[in-house]
PDB file of C-alpha atoms in Angstrom:
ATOM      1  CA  UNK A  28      23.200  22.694  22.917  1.00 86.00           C
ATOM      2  CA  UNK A  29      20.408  24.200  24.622  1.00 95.00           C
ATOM      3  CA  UNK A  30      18.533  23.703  28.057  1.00 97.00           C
ATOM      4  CA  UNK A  31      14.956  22.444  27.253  1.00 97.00           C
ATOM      5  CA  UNK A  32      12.050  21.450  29.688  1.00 97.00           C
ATOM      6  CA  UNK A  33       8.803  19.528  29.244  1.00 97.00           C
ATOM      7  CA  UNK A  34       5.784  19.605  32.133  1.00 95.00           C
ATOM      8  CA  UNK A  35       4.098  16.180  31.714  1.00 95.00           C
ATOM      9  CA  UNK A  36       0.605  15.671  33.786  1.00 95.00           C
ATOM     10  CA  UNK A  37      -0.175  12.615  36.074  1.00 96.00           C
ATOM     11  CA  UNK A  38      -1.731  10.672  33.234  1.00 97.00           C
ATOM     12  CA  UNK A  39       1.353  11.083  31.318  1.00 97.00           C
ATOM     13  CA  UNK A  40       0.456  13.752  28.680  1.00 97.00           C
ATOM     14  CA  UNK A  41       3.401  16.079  27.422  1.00 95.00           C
ATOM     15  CA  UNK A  42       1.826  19.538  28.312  1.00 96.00           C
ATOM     16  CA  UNK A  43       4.748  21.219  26.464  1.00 96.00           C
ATOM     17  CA  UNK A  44       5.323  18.834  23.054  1.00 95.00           C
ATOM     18  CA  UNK A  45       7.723  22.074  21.733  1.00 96.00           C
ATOM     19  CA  UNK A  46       9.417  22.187  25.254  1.00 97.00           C
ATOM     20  CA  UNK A  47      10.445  25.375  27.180  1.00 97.00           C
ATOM     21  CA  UNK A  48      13.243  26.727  26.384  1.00 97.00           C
ATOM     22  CA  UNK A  49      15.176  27.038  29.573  1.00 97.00           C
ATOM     23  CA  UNK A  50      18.862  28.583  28.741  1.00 96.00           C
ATOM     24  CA  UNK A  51      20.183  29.129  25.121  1.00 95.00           C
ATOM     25  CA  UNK A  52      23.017  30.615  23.650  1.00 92.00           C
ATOM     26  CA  UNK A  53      26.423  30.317  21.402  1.00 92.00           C
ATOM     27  CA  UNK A  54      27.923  28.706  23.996  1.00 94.00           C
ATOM     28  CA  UNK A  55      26.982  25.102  25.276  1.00 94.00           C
ATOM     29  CA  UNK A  56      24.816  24.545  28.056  1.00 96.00           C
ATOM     30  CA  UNK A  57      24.686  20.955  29.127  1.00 95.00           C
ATOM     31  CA  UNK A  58      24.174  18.519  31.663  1.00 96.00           C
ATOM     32  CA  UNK A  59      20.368  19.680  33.640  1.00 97.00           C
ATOM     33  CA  UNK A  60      19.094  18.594  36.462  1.00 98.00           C
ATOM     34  CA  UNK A  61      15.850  19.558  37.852  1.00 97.00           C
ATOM     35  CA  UNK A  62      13.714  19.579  41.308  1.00 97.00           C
ATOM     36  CA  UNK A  63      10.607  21.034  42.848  1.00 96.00           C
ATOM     37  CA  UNK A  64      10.783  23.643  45.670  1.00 96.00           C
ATOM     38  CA  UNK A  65       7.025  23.390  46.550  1.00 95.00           C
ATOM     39  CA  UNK A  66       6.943  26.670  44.276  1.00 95.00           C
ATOM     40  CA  UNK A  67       8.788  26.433  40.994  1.00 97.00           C
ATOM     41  CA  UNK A  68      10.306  23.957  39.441  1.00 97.00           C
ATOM     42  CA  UNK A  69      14.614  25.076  39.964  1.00 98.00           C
ATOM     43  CA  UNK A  70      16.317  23.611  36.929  1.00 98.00           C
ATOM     44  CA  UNK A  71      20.255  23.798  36.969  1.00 98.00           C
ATOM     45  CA  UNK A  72      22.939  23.117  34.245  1.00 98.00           C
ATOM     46  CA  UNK A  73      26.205  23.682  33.244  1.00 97.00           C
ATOM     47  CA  UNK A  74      27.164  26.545  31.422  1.00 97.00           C
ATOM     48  CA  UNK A  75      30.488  27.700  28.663  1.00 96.00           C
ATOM     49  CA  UNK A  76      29.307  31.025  27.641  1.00 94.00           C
ATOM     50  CA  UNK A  77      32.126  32.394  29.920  1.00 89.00           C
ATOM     51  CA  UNK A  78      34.635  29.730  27.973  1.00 89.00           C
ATOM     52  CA  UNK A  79      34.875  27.563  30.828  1.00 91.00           C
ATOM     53  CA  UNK A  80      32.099  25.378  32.500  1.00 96.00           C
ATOM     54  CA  UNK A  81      30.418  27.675  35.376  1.00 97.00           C
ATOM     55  CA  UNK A  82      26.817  26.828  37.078  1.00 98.00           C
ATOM     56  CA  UNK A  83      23.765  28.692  36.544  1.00 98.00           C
ATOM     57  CA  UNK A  84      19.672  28.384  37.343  1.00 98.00           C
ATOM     58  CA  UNK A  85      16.820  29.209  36.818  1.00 98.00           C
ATOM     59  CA  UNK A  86      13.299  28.958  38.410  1.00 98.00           C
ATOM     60  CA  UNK A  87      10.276  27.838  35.598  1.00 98.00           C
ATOM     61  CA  UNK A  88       6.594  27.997  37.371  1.00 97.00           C
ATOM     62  CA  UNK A  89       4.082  25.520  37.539  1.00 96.00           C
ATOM     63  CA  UNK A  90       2.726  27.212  34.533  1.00 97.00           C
ATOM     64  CA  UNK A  91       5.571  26.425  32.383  1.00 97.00           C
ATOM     65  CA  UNK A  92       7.188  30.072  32.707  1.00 98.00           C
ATOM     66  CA  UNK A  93      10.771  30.656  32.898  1.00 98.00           C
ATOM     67  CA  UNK A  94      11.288  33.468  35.479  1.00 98.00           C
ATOM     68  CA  UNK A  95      14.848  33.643  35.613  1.00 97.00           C
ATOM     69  CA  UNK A  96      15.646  34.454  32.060  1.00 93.00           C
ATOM     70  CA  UNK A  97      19.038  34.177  31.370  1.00 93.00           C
ATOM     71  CA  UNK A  98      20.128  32.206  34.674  1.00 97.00           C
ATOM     72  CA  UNK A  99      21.361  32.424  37.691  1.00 97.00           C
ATOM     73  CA  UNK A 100      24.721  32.463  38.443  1.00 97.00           C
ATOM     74  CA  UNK A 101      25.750  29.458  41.037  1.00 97.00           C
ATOM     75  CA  UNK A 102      29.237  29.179  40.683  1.00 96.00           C
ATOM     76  CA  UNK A 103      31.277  30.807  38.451  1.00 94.00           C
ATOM     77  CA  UNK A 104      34.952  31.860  38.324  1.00 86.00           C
ATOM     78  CA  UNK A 105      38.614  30.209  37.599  1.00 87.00           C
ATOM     79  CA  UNK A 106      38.318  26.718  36.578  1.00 88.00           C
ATOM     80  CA  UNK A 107      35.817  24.093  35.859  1.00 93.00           C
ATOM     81  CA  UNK A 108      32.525  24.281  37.972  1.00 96.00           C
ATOM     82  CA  UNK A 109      30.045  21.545  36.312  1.00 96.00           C
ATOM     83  CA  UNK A 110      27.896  18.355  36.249  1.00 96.00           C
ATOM     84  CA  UNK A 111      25.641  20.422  39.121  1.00 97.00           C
ATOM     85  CA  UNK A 112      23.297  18.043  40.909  1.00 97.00           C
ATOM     86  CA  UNK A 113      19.934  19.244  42.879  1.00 98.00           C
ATOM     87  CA  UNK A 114      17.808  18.536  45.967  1.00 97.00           C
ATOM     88  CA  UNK A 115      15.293  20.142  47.561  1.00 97.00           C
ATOM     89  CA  UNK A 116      13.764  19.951  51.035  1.00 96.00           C
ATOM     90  CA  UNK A 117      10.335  21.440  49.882  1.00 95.00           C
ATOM     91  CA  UNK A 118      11.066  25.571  50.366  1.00 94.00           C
ATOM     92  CA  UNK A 119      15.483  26.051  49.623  1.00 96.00           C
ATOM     93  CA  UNK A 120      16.917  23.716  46.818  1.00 97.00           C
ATOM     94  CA  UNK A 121      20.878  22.653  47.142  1.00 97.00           C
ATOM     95  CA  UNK A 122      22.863  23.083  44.242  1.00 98.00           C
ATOM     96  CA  UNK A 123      25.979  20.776  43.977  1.00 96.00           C
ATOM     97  CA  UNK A 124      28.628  20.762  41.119  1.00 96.00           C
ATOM     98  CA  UNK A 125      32.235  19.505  40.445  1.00 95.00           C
ATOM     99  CA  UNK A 126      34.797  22.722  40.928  1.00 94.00           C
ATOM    100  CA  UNK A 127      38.275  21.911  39.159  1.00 91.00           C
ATOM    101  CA  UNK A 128      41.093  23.721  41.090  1.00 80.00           C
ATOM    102  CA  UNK A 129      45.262  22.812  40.153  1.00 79.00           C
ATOM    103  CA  UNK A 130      43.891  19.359  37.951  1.00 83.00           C
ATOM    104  CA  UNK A 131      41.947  17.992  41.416  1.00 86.00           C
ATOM    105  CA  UNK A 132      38.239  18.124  41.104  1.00 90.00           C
ATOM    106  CA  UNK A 133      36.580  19.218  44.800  1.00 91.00           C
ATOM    107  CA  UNK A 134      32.842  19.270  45.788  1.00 93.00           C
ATOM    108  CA  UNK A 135      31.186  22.374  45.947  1.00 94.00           C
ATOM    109  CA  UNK A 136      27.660  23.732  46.477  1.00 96.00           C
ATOM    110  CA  UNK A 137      25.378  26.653  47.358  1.00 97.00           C
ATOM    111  CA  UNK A 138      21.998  27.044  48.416  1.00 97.00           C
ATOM    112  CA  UNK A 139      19.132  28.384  46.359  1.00 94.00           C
ATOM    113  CA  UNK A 140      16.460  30.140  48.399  1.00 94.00           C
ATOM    114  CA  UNK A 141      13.137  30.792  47.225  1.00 92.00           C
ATOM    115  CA  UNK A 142      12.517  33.668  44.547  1.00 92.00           C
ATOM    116  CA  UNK A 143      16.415  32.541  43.030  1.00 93.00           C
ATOM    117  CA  UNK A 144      18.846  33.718  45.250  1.00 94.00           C
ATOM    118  CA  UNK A 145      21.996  32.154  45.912  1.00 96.00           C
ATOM    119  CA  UNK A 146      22.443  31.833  49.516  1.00 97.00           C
ATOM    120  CA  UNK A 147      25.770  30.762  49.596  1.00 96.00           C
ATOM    121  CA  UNK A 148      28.930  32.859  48.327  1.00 92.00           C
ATOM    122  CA  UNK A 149      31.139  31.694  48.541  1.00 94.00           C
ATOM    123  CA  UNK A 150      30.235  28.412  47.999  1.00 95.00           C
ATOM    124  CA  UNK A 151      30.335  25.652  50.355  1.00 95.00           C
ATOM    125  CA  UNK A 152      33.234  22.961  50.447  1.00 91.00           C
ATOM    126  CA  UNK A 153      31.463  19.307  51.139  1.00 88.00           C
ATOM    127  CA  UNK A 154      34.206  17.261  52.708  1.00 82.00           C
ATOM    128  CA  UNK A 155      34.441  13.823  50.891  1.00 71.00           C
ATOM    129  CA  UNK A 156      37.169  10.841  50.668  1.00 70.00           C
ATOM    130  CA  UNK A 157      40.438  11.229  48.848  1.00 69.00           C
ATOM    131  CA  UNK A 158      41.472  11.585  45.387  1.00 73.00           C
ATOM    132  CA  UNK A 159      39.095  13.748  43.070  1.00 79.00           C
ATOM    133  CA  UNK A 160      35.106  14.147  42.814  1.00 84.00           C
ATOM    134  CA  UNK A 161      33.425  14.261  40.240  1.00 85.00           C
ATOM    135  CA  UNK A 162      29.374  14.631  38.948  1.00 88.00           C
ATOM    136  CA  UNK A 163      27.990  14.442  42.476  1.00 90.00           C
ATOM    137  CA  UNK A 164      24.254  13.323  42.853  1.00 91.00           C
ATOM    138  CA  UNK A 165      21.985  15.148  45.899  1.00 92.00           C
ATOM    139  CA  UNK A 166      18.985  13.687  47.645  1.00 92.00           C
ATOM    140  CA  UNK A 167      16.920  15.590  51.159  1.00 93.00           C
ATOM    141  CA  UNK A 168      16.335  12.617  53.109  1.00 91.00           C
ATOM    142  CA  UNK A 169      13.822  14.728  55.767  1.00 87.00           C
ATOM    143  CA  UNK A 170      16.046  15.552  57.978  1.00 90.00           C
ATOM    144  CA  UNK A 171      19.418  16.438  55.975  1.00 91.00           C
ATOM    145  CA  UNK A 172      20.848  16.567  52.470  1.00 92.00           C
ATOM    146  CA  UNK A 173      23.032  13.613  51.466  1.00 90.00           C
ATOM    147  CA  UNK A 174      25.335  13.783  48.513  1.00 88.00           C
ATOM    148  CA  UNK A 175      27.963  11.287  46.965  1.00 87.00           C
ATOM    149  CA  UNK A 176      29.754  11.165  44.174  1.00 85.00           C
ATOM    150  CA  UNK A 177      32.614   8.742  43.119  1.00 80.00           C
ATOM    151  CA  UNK A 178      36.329   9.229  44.173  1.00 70.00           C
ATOM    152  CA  UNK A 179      38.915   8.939  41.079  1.00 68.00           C
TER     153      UNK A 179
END
Protein backbone atom coordinates (compact mmCIF):
# COMPACT_ATOMS: atom_id res chain seq x y z
CA UNK A 1 0.00 0.00 0.00
CA UNK A 2 0.85 3.45 -0.58
CA UNK A 3 1.00 6.77 1.56
CA UNK A 4 -1.73 9.15 0.18
CA UNK A 5 -2.76 12.73 1.40
CA UNK A 6 -5.79 14.94 0.77
CA UNK A 7 -5.79 19.01 1.74
CA UNK A 8 -9.49 19.71 2.52
CA UNK A 9 -10.47 23.65 2.98
CA UNK A 10 -12.50 25.08 5.98
CA UNK A 11 -15.79 24.60 4.21
CA UNK A 12 -14.99 21.07 3.75
CA UNK A 13 -14.06 20.80 0.02
CA UNK A 14 -11.44 18.01 -0.98
CA UNK A 15 -8.78 20.29 -2.70
CA UNK A 16 -6.94 17.10 -3.82
CA UNK A 17 -10.01 14.48 -4.96
CA UNK A 18 -6.85 12.23 -6.69
CA UNK A 19 -4.80 12.69 -3.39
CA UNK A 20 -0.99 13.31 -3.16
CA UNK A 21 0.92 10.74 -3.36
CA UNK A 22 3.11 10.85 -0.32
CA UNK A 23 5.51 7.55 -0.30
CA UNK A 24 5.12 4.61 -2.82
CA UNK A 25 6.91 1.67 -3.58
CA UNK A 26 7.11 -2.41 -3.80
CA UNK A 27 7.29 -2.53 -0.40
CA UNK A 28 4.36 -1.57 2.05
CA UNK A 29 4.10 1.63 3.60
CA UNK A 30 1.41 1.79 6.21
CA UNK A 31 0.11 3.22 9.19
CA UNK A 32 0.38 7.61 8.60
CA UNK A 33 0.03 10.02 10.81
CA UNK A 34 0.13 13.60 10.09
CA UNK A 35 0.63 17.22 11.87
CA UNK A 36 1.26 20.84 11.07
CA UNK A 37 4.58 22.56 11.95
CA UNK A 38 3.27 26.13 11.27
CA UNK A 39 5.16 25.46 7.82
CA UNK A 40 4.44 22.15 6.17
CA UNK A 41 2.34 19.71 6.86
CA UNK A 42 5.12 16.54 8.38
CA UNK A 43 3.39 13.30 7.49
CA UNK A 44 5.07 10.05 8.98
CA UNK A 45 4.49 6.27 8.31
CA UNK A 46 5.84 3.09 8.55
CA UNK A 47 7.94 1.73 6.07
CA UNK A 48 9.15 -2.35 4.68
CA UNK A 49 11.14 -1.43 1.73
CA UNK A 50 14.22 -2.38 3.87
CA UNK A 51 12.19 -5.89 4.75
CA UNK A 52 11.51 -4.89 8.13
CA UNK A 53 9.23 -2.00 9.43
CA UNK A 54 11.61 1.26 9.78
CA UNK A 55 10.16 5.05 10.09
CA UNK A 56 10.38 7.59 7.52
CA UNK A 57 8.86 11.39 6.68
CA UNK A 58 8.28 13.62 4.73
CA UNK A 59 7.32 17.37 4.68
CA UNK A 60 4.18 18.25 1.92
CA UNK A 61 3.57 22.29 1.74
CA UNK A 62 0.59 24.13 2.15
CA UNK A 63 0.38 23.92 -1.54
CA UNK A 64 -0.01 20.29 -1.66
CA UNK A 65 3.81 19.62 -2.65
CA UNK A 66 5.74 16.81 -1.39
CA UNK A 67 9.28 18.14 -0.66
CA UNK A 68 10.83 15.26 0.76
CA UNK A 69 10.49 12.83 -2.05
CA UNK A 70 11.29 9.59 -1.10
CA UNK A 71 11.27 10.14 2.86
CA UNK A 72 13.05 10.74 5.53
CA UNK A 73 14.65 8.33 7.41
CA UNK A 74 13.46 8.41 11.34
CA UNK A 75 14.42 5.27 12.59
CA UNK A 76 15.74 2.61 10.85
CA UNK A 77 17.98 -0.38 11.67
CA UNK A 78 17.70 -4.06 13.41
CA UNK A 79 14.26 -4.85 14.30
CA UNK A 80 10.82 -3.51 14.12
CA UNK A 81 10.51 0.39 14.33
CA UNK A 82 6.63 1.19 13.50
CA UNK A 83 3.10 2.51 14.24
CA UNK A 84 5.06 6.21 14.48
CA UNK A 85 2.82 8.77 16.14
CA UNK A 86 3.30 12.80 15.69
CA UNK A 87 3.05 16.11 17.57
CA UNK A 88 4.04 19.29 16.97
CA UNK A 89 4.60 22.38 19.11
CA UNK A 90 4.12 24.85 16.12
CA UNK A 91 8.08 25.08 14.65
CA UNK A 92 9.89 21.06 15.58
CA UNK A 93 7.41 18.04 15.21
CA UNK A 94 8.13 14.75 17.56
CA UNK A 95 8.17 11.62 15.92
CA UNK A 96 7.30 8.54 18.13
CA UNK A 97 7.23 4.81 17.00
CA UNK A 98 7.29 1.26 18.56
CA UNK A 99 11.16 -0.17 18.28
CA UNK A 100 11.14 -4.13 18.72
CA UNK A 101 14.46 -5.21 20.38
CA UNK A 102 14.93 -9.32 21.77
CA UNK A 103 10.66 -9.83 21.33
CA UNK A 104 10.06 -6.57 23.90
CA UNK A 105 8.65 -3.61 22.14
CA UNK A 106 10.32 -0.11 23.74
CA UNK A 107 9.31 3.54 22.99
CA UNK A 108 11.37 5.45 20.86
CA UNK A 109 11.38 8.88 19.18
CA UNK A 110 13.31 11.67 17.45
CA UNK A 111 12.75 15.11 16.72
CA UNK A 112 12.03 16.61 13.33
CA UNK A 113 13.26 20.18 12.93
CA UNK A 114 12.11 22.43 10.39
CA UNK A 115 13.31 21.94 6.63
CA UNK A 116 13.27 17.72 7.59
CA UNK A 117 16.02 17.02 9.64
CA UNK A 118 16.14 14.52 12.19
CA UNK A 119 17.38 16.00 15.27
CA UNK A 120 17.77 13.11 17.20
CA UNK A 121 20.27 10.09 16.40
CA UNK A 122 20.21 8.19 18.03
CA UNK A 123 16.88 8.20 18.95
CA UNK A 124 15.47 8.96 22.20
CA UNK A 125 14.33 6.21 24.80
CA UNK A 126 10.82 7.53 26.50
CA UNK A 127 10.72 5.78 29.83
CA UNK A 128 7.22 4.13 30.31
CA UNK A 129 5.65 1.31 32.74
CA UNK A 130 6.54 -2.34 32.45
CA UNK A 131 5.94 -4.98 30.03
CA UNK A 132 6.00 -3.91 26.22
CA UNK A 133 4.73 -0.65 24.25
CA UNK A 134 3.22 -0.59 21.56
CA UNK A 135 1.51 2.17 18.79
CA UNK A 136 2.15 5.16 21.03
CA UNK A 137 -0.08 8.33 20.42
CA UNK A 138 1.74 12.10 20.91
CA UNK A 139 0.02 15.32 21.81
CA UNK A 140 2.16 19.18 22.69
CA UNK A 141 0.15 20.28 25.47
CA UNK A 142 1.97 24.09 25.42
CA UNK A 143 4.34 23.51 27.56
CA UNK A 144 5.62 19.76 26.91
CA UNK A 145 4.97 16.73 24.74
CA UNK A 146 2.92 13.95 26.35
CA UNK A 147 2.84 10.48 24.92
CA UNK A 148 1.15 7.11 26.06
CA UNK A 149 0.68 4.12 24.70
CA UNK A 150 -0.68 0.82 26.27
CA UNK A 151 1.54 -1.66 28.29
CA UNK A 152 1.12 -5.50 27.10
Amino acid sequence: ADVYAARVSLRGDALDPAGIVVASGPAAQRAPKVTFDGSDFVVAWEDHRGGAADVYAARVSSAGVVLDRGGVAVATGAGHQGAPAVASDGAQVLVAWEHEDDGRFALRAARWAPGGRVLDDPPLALPFGGGSQRSPVAVWNVSAYRYSAPAL
